[in-house]
PDB file of C-alpha atoms in Angstrom:
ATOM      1  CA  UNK A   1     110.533  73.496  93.081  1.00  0.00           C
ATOM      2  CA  UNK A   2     114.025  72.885  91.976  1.00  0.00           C
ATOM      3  CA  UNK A   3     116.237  70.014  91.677  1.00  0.00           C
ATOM      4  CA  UNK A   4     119.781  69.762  91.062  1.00  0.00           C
ATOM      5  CA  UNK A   5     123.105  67.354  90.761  1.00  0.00           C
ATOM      6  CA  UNK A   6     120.982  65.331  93.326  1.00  0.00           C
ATOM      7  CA  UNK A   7     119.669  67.932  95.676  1.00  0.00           C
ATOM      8  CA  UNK A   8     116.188  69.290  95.477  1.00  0.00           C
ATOM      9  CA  UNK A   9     114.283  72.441  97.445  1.00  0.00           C
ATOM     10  CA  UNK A  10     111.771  74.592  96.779  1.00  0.00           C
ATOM     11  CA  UNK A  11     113.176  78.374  97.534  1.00  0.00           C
ATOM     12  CA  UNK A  12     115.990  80.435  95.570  1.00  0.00           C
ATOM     13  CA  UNK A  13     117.194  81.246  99.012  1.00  0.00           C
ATOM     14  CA  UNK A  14     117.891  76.986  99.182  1.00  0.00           C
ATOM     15  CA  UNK A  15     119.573  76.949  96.082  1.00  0.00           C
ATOM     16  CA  UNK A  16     121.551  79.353  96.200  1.00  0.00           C
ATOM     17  CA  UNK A  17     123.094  77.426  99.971  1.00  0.00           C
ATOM     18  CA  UNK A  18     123.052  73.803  98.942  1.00  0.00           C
ATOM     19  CA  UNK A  19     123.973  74.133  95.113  1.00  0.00           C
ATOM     20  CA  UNK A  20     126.402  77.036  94.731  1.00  0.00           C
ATOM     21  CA  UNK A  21     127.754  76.873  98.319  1.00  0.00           C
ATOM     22  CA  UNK A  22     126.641  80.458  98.985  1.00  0.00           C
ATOM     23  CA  UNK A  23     126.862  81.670 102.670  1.00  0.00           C
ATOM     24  CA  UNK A  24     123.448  83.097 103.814  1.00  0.00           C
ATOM     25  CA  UNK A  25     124.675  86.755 104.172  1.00  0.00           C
ATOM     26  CA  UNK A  26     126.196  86.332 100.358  1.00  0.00           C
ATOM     27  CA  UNK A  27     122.311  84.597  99.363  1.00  0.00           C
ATOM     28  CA  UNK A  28     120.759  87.931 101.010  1.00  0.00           C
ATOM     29  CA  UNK A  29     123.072  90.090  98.777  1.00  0.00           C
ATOM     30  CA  UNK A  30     122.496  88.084  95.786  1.00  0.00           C
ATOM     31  CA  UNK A  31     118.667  88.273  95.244  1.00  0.00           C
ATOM     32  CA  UNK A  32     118.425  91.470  97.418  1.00  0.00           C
ATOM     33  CA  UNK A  33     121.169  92.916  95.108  1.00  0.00           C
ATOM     34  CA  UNK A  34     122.291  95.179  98.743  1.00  0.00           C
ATOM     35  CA  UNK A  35     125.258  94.707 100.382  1.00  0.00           C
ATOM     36  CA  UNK A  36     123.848  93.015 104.070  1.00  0.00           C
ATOM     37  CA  UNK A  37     125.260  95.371 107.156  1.00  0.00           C
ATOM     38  CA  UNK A  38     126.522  93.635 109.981  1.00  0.00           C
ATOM     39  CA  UNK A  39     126.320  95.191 113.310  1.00  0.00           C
ATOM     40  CA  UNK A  40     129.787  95.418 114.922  1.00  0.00           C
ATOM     41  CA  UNK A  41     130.677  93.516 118.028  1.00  0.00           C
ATOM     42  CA  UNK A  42     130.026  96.116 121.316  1.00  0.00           C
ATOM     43  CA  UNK A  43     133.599  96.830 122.987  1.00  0.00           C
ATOM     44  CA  UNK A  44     133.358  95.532 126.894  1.00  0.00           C
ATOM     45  CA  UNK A  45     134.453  99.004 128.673  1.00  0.00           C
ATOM     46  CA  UNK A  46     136.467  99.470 131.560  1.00  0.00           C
ATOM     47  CA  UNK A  47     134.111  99.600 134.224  1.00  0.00           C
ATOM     48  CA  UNK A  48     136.690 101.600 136.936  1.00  0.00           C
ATOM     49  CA  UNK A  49     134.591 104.729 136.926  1.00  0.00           C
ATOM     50  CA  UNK A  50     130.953 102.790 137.011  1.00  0.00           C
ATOM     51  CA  UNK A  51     131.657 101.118 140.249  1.00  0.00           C
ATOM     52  CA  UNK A  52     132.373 104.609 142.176  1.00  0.00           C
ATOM     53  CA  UNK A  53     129.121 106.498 143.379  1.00  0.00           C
ATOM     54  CA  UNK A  54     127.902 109.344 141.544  1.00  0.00           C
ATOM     55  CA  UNK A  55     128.949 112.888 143.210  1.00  0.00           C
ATOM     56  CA  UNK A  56     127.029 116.087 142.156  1.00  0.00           C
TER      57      UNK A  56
END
């Protein structure tokens, strides 16, 4: 357990948040010591050739 300026927890992952301000991603990176990949956003296609039947 930890307790600081006032705030206590019981995790490094919770200190690192409420004392130092860290973002989750940047607490991952910290005590991981990797840089956390974040999946891009998918791109909504244009969906003009999807909506025609399939000819073969």
């Amino acid at each position: 357990m930890w307790f600081s300026r006032g705030i206590g927890g019981t995790t490094a992952l919770n200190y690192l948040i409420e004392v130092k301000g860290y973002s989750f991603i940047e607490v991952v990176e910290t005590i991981t010591g990797k840089q956390v990949v974040v999946a891009p956003k998918p791109i909504k296609q244009d969906n003009k050739y999807y909506d025609r039947p399939l000819l073969l």
